[in-house]
Coordinates of C-alpha atoms and ligand atoms in Angstrom, one line a residue:
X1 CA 0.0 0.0 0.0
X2 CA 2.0 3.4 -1.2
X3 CA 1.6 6.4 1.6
X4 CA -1.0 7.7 -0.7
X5 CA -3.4 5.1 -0.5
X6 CA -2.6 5.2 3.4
X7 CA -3.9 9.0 3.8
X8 CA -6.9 8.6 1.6
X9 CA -8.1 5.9 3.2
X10 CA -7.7 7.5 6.7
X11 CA -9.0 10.7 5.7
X12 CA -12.1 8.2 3.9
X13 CA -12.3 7.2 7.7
X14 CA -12.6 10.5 9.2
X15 CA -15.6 12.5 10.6
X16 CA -16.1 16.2 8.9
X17 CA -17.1 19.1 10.9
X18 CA -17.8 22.0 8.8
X19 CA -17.5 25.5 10.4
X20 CA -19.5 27.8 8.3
X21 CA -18.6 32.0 8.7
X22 CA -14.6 32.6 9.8
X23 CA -15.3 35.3 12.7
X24 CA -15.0 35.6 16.2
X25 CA -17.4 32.4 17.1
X26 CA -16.4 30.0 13.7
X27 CA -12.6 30.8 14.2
X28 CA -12.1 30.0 17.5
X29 CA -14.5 27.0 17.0
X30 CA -12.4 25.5 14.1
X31 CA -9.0 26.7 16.5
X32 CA -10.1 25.0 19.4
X33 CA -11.5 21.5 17.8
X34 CA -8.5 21.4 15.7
X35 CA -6.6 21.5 18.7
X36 CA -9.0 19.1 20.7
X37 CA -8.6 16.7 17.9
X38 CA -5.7 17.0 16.1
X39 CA -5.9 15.7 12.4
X40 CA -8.0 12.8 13.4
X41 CA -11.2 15.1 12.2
X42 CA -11.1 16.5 8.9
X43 CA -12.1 20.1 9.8
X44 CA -13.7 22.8 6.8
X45 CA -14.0 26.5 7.4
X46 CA -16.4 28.0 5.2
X47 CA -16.2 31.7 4.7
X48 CA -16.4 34.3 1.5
X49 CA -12.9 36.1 2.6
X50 CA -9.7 34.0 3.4
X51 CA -9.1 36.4 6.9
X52 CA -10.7 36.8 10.1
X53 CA -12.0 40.3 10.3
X54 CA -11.1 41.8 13.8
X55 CA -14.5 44.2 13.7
X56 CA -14.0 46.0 16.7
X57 CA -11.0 48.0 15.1
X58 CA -13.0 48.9 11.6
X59 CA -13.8 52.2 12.7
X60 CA -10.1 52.7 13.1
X61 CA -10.0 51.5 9.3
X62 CA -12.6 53.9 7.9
X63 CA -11.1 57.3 10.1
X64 CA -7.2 56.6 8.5
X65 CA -5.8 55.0 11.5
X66 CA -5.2 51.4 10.4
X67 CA -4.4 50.1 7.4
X68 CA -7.3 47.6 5.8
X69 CA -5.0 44.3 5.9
X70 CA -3.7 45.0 9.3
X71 CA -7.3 43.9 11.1
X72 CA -7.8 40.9 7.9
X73 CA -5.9 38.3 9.9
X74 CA -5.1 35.5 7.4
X75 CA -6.8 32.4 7.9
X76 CA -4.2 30.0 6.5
X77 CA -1.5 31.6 8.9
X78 CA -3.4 31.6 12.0
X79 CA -5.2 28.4 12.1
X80 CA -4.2 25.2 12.4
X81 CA -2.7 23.2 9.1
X82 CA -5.6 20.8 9.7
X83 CA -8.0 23.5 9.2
X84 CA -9.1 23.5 5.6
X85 CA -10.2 26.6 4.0
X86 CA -13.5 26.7 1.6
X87 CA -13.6 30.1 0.2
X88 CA -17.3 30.5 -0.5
X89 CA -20.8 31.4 1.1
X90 CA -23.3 29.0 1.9
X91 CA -26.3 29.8 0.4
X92 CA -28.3 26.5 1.3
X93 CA -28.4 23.6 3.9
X94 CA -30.0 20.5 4.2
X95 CA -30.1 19.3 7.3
X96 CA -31.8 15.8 6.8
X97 CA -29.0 14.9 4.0
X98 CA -26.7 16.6 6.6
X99 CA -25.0 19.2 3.3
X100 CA -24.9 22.3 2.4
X101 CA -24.1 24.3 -0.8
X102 CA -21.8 26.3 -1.3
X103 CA -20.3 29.1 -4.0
X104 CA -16.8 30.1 -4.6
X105 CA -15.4 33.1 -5.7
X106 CA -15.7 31.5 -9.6
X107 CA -18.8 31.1 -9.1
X108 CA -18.8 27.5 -9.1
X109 CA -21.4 25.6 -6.6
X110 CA -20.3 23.0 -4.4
X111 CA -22.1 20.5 -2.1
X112 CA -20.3 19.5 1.3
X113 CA -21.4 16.9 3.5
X114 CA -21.1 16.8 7.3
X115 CA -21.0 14.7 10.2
X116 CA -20.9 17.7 12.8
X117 CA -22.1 21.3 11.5
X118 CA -21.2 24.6 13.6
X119 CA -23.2 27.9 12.2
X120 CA -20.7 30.8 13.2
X121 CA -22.7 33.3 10.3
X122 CA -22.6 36.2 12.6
X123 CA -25.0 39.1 11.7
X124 CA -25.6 41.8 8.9
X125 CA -27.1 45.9 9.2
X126 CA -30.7 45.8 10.8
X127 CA -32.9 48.1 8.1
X128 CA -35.9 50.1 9.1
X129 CA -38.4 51.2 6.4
X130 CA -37.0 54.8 6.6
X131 CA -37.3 56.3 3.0
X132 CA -34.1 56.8 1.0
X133 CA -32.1 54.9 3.8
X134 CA -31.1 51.8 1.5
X135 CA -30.5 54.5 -1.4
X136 CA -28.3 57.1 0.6
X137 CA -26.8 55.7 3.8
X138 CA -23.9 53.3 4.5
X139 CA -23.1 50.9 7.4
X140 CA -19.7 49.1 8.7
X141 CA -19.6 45.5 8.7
X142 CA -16.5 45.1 6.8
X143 CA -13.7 46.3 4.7
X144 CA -14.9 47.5 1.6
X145 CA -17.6 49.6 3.7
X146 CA -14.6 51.1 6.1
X147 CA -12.7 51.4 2.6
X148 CA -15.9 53.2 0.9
X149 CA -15.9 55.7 3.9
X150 CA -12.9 56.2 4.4
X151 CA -12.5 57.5 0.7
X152 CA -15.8 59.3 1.6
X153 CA -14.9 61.4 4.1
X154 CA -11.6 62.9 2.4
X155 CA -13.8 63.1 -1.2
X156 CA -16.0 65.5 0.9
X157 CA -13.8 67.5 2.1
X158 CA -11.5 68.1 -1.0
X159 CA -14.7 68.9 -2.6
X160 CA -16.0 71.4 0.0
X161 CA -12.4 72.6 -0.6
X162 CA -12.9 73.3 -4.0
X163 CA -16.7 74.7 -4.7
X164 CA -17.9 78.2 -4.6
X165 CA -21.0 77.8 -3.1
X166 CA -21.1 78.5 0.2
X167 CA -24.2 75.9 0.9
X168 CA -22.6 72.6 -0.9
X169 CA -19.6 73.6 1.4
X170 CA -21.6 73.4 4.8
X171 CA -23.5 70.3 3.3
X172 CA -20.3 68.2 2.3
X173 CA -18.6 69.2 5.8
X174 CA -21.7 67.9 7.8
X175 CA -21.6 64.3 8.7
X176 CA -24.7 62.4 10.2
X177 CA -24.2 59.2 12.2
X178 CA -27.0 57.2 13.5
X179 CA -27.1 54.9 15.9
X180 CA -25.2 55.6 19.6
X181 CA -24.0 52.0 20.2
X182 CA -20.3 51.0 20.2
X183 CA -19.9 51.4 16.3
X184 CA -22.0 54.8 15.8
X185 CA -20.1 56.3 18.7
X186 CA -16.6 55.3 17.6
X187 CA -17.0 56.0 14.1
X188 CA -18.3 60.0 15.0
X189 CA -15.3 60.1 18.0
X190 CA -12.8 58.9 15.4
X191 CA -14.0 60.5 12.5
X192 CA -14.6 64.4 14.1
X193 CA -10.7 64.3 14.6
X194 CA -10.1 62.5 10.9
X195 CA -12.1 65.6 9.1
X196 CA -11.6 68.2 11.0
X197 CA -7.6 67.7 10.6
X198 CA -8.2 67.5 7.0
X199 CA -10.4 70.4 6.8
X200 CA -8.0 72.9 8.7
X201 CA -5.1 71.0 6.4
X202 CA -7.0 72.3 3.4
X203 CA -7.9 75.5 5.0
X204 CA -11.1 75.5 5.1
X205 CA -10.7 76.3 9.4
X206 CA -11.7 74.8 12.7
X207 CA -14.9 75.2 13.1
X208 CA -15.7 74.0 9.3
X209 CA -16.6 70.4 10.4
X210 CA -20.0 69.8 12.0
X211 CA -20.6 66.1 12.6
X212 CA -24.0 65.0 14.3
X213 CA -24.8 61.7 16.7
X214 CA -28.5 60.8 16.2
X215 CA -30.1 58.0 18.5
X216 CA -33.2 57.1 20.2
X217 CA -31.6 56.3 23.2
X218 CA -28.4 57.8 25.3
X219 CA -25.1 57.0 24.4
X220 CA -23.5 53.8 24.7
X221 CA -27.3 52.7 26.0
X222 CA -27.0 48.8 27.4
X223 CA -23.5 49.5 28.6
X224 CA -22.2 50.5 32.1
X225 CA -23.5 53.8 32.7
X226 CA -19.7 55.7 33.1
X227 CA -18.9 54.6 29.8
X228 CA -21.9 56.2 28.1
X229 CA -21.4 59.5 30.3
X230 CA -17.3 59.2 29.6
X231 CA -18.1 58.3 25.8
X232 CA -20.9 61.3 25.8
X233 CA -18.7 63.8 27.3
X234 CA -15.9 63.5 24.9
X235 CA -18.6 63.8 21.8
X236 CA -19.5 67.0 22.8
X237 CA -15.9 68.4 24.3
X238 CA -15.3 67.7 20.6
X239 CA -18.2 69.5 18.7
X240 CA -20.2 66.5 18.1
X241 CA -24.0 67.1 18.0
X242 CA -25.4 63.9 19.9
X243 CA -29.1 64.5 19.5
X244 CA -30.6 61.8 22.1
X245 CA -34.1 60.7 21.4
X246 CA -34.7 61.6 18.1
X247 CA -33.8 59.5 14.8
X248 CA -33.7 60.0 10.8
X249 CA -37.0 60.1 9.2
X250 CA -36.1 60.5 5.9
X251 CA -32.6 60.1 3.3
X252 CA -32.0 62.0 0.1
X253 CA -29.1 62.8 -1.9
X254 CA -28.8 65.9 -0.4
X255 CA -30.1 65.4 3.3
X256 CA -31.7 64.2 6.2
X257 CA -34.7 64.8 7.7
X258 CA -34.5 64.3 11.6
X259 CA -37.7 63.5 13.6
X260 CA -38.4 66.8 15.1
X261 CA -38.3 68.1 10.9
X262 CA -35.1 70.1 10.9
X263 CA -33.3 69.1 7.5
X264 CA -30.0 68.8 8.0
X265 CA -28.3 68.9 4.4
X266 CA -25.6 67.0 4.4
X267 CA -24.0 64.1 1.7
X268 CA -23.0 61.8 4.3
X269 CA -24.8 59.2 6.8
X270 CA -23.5 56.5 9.0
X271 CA -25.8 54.3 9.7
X272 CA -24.9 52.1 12.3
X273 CA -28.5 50.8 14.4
X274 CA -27.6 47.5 15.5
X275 CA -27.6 44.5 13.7
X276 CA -29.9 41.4 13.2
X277 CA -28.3 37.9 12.4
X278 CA -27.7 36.8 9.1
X279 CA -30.2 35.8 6.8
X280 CA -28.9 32.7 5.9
X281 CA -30.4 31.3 9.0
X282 CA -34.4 32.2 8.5
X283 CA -34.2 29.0 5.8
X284 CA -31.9 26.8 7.8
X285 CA -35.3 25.4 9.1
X286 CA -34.6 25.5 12.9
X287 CA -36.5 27.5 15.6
X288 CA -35.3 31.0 15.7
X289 CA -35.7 33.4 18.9
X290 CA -35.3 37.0 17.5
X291 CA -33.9 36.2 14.3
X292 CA -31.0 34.1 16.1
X293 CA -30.8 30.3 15.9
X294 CA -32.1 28.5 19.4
X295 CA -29.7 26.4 21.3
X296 CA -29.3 25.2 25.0
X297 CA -26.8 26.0 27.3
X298 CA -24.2 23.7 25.2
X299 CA -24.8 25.2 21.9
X300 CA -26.3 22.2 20.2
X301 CA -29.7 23.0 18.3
X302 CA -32.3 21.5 20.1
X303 CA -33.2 17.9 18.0
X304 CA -30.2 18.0 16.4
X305 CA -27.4 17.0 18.2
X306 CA -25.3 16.6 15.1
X307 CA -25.8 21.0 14.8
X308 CA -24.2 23.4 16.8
X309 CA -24.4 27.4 17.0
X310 CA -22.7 30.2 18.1
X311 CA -22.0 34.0 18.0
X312 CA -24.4 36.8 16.9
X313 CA -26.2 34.1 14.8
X314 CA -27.7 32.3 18.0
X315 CA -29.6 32.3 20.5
X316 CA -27.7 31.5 23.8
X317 CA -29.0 31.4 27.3
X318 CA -27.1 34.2 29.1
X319 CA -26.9 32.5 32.7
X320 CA -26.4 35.7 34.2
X321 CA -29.5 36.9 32.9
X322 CA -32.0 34.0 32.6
X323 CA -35.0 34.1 30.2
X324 CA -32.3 36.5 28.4
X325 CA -30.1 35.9 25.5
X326 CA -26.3 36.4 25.3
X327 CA -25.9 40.2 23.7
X328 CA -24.0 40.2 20.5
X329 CA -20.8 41.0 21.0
X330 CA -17.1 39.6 20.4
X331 CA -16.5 39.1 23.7
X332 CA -19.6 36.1 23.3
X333 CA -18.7 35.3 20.3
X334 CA -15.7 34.2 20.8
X335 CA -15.7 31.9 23.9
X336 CA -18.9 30.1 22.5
X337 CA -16.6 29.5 19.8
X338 CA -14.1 28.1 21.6
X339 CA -16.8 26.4 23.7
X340 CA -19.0 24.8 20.2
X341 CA -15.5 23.7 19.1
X342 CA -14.1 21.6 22.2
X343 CA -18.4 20.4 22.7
X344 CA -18.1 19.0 18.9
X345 CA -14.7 17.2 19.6
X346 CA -16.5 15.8 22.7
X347 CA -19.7 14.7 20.7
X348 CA -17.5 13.2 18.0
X349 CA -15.9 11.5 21.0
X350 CA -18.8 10.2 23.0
X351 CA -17.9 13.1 25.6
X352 CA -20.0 14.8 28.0
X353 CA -20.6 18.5 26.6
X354 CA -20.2 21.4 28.6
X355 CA -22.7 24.5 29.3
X356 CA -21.7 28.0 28.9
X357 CA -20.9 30.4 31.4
X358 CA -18.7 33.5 31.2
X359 CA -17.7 36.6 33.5
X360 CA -18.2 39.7 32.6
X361 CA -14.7 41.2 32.0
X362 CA -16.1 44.5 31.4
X363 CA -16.3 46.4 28.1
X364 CA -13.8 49.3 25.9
X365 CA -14.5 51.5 23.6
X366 CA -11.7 53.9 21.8
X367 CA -12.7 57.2 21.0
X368 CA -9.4 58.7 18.8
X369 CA -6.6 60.4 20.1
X370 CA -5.8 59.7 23.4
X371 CA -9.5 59.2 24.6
X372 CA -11.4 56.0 25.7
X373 CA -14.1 54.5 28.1
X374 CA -13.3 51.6 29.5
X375 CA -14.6 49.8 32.5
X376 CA -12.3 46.5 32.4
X377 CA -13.0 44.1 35.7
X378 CA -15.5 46.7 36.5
X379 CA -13.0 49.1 37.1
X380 CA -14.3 52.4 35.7
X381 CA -11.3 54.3 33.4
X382 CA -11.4 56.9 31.0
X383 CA -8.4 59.1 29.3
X384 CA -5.0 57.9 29.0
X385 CA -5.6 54.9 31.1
X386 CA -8.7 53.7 29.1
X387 CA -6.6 54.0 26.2
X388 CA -4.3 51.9 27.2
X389 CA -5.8 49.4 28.6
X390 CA -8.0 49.3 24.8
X391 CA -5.3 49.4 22.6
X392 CA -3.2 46.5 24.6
X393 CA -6.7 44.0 25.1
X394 CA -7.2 45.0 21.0
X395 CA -3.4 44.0 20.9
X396 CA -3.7 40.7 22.7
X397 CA -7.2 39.6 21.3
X398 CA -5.8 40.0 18.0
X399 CA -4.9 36.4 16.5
X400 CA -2.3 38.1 14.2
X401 CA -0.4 41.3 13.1
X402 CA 0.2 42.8 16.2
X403 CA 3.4 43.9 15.2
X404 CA 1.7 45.8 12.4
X405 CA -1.8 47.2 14.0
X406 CA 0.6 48.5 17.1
X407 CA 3.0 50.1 14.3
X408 CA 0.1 52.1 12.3
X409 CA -0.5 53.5 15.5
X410 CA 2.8 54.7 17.0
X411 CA 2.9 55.9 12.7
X412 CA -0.6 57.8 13.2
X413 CA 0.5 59.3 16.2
X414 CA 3.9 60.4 14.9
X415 CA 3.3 61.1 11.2
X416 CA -0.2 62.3 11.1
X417 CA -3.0 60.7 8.8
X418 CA -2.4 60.0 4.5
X419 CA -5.5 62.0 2.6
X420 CA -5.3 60.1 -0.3
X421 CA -8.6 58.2 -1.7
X422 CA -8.1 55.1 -3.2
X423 CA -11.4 55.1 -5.1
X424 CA -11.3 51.2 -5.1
X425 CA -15.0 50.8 -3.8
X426 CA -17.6 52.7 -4.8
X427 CA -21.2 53.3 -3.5
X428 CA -22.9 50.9 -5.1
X429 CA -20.7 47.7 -4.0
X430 CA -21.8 48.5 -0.5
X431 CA -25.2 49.2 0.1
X432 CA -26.9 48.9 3.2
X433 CA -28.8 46.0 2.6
X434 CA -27.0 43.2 1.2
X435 CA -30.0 40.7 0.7
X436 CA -31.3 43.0 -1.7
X437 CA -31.8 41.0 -4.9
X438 CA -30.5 44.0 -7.0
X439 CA -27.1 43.4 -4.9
X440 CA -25.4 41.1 -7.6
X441 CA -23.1 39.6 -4.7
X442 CA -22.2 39.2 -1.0
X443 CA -20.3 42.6 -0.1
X444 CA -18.3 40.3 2.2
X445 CA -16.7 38.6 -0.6
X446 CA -13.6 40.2 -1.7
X447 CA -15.0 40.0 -5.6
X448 CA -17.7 39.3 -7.3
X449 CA -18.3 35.7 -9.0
X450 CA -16.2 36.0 -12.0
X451 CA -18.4 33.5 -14.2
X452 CA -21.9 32.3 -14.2
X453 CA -22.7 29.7 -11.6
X454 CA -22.7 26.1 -12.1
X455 CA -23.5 23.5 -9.8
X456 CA -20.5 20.9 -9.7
X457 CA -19.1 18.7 -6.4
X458 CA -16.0 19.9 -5.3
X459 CA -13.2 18.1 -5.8
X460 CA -12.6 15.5 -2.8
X461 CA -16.4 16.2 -1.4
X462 CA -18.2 13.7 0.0
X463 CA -22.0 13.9 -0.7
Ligands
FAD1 C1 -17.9 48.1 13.4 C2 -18.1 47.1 14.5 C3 -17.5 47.3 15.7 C4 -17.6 46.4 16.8 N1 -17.0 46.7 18.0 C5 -17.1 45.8 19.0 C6 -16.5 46.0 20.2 O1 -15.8 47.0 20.4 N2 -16.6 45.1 21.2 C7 -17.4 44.0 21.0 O2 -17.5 43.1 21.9 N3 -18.1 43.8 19.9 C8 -18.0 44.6 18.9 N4 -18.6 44.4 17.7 C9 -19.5 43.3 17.6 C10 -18.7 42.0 17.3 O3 -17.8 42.3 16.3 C11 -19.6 40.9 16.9 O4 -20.5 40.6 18.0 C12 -18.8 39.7 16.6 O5 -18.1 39.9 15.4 C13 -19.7 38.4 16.4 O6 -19.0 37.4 16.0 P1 -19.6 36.3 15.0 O7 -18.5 35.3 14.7 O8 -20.8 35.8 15.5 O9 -19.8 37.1 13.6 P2 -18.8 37.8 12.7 O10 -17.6 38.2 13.4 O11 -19.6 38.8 12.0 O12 -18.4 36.6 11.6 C14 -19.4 36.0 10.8 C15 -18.6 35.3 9.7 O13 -19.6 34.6 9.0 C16 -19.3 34.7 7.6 N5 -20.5 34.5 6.8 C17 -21.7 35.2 6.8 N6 -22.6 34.7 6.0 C18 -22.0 33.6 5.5 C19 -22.4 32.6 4.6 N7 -23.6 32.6 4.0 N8 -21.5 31.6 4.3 C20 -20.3 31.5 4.8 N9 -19.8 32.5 5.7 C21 -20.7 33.5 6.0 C22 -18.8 36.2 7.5 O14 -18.1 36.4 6.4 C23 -17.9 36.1 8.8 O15 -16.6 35.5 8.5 C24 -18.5 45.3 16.6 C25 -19.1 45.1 15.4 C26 -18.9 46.0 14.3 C27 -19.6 45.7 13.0

């Protein structure tokens, strides 16, 4: 029998567990069963980009602070060899013929089958039927949209440098953000600074820059309290406009119309209102619980113990909290990652799975310059400290390029921001709603299928 032979057969002989979406919950679930089981489980990682995508740093991406590739930590460097990467999107599962379909970058459909499946599929921008919102505003969920703003904000300005009128000025210098959760209030912290050093830089003067926060609620609401007030306080020491308890009530290309029906023009809005969890799952055919896929305490789907699920896209008991889920954050995402991964190695093993429990280790939010709120072990920080503590939990959470993100920043702080647009993504590649079937592909892929799709089994799949 050559070697060959040998390894095909064994692999023949091996369970599959396929991990579908690469973030915080399917990375660590494919890290920590690879490690559980070493290469005697053939493990597949389906997701459309071949990087994990550290979120919590995008608004850093979009206000000129980071570079794009230095939060896209690559899979295939990171992850254990016995990890394979599918590059693709699942667009169907079955779970009685335990497969699912999926497409890759070409195009080109392929059906895997599974002996353990872990959905990891995260979440996507939660609309509201606000008219002109999916027309005119733009979210942050990944890099194209940071890339898309980031070009954004400096087109704006070099054209409010440029223009004679007086009113396009004031309207391309005014930025609307909506939404005062963790993303909304980082991307109008960060970006004030970003614009309004561009704007003096082109001299169009200090107080050229008017950039407005917009939410129903109070800043940073669901948080600790001190790092809403801390967060709130900083916004406003800086200019921002936070209009609490009011919201957009109409988007047009040269506008916004708030609740209380001042029209603030303006050729810019952020909008960044929570999220809801991918769509993928509403055809899955398992019980939802607001949109998110029900499991018990060990992240197995209730009359499917072969189907696990974790992060933003389920439903998780939060035993602090009971009758409450887990909230969607990384912090969650990632432990019942790790946690789905080591309870599929023990399933596959005839183990006894564990439940999920966490501690709260408190929460950070970075607000530019030297500014943060932070409230880590329920110690309550803000300035200096805050900072520090962010940008070194940011640095250690990271899977990969450390060296870089930590060099970008000692470079931003030293060398100032690069203006320059790129112009690689434009509006239309990054709408708002991504389920929209005039949207020709994911905006999470990195391209869009280059030829026509045909179904075909991937080389190697079992089905
Ligand atoms: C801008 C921003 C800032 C944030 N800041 C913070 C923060 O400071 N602190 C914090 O705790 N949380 C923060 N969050 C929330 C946090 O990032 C999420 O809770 C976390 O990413 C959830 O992890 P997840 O693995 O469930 O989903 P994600 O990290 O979103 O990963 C989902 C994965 O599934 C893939 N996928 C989706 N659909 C498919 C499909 N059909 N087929 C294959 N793959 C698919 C995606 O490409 C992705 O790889 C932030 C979120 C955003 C958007």
């Amino acid at each position: 029998m050559t070697r060959t032979e040998r390894t095909d057969e064994s692999r023949e002989a091996r369970s599959r567990v396929v991990v579908v979406g690469g973030g915080f919950a399917g990375y660590n679930a494919a890290r920590s069963l690879a490690r559980a089981v070493g290469d005697t489980v053939e493990i597949v990682l389906v997701s459309p980009t071949n990087y994990f995508l550290y979120l919590p740093l995008l608004p850093e991406v979009a206000s000129g602070v980071l570079e794009p590739r230095r939060i896209s930590v690559s899979l295939a460097d990171t992850l254990p060899r016995t990890v394979r990467h599918a590059q693709g999107e699942v667009d169907e599962i079955d779970l009685a013929g335990r497969s699912l379909r999926w497409m890759d970058p070409e195009g080109r459909h392929h059906t895997t089958t599974y002996d353990r499946l872990v959905l990891a599929v995260g979440s996507v921008h939660k609309l509201m039927p606000i008219p002109g919102l999916s027309e005119y505003a733009h979210g942050f969920r990944g890099i194209p949209e940071a890339l898309y703003m980031r070009d954004h904000l400096i087109r704006q300005i070099d054209l409010a440098t440029v223009t004679d009128d007086p009113e396009e000025r004031r309207a391309r210098c005014t930025f609307v953000v909506v939404g005062a959760g963790y993303t909304g209030t980082e991307v109008a912290a960060q970006g004030v600074l970003f614009t309004r050093d561009l704007a003096r830089a082109r001299g169009l003067g200090d107080d050229a820059v008017r950039w407005l926060l917009v939410s129903r609620g109070r800043v940073l609401s669901g948080l600790d309290e001190h790092l809403g007030t801390t967060a709130d306080r900083v916004l406003r020491d800086r200019g921002v406009e936070v209009r609490t308890g009011d919201t957009v009530e109409e988007a047009t290309a040269d506008g916004v119309r708030l609740r209380d029906g001042e029209v603030v023009p303006t050729r810019t809005l952020a909008w960044c209102v929570g999220v809801r969890p991918d769509p993928l799952i509403e055809d899955v055919g398992v019980e939802l619980a607001e949109g998110r896929v029900v499991v018990d305490a060990t992240l197995t789907v209730p009359g499917h113990p072969e189907v696990f699920a974790c992060g933003d896209a389920a439903a998780v008991p939060d035993p602090g909290r009971p009758g409450k889920y887990t909230a969607m954050t990384a912090q969650h995402a990632e432990r019942q990652g790790k946690l789905a991964g080591r309870n599929v190695a023990a399933s596959l093993a005839g183990g006894r799975l564990r439940r999920y429990r966490h501690r709260d280790l408190g929460f950070l939010v970075d607000l530019g310059s030297t500014d943060a709120a932070a409230n880590p072990l329920h110690l309550r920080l803000s300035g200096l400290p805050a900072k520090t503590i962010t940008r070194g939990y940011h640095l250690l959470s990271m899977p990969g390029n450390r060296l870089r993100t930590a060099t970008d920043w000692v470079l931003d702080a030293v060398l100032g921001r690069q203006s320059t647009q790129l112009g690689l993504v434009r509006s239309a590649s990054v709408p708002l709603d991504s389920s929209s079937p005039e949207v020709p592909h994911h905006p999470r892929m990195p391209f869009p299928p280059e030829r026509s799709a045909g179904d075909r089994e991937a080389t190697g799949d079992r089905s």
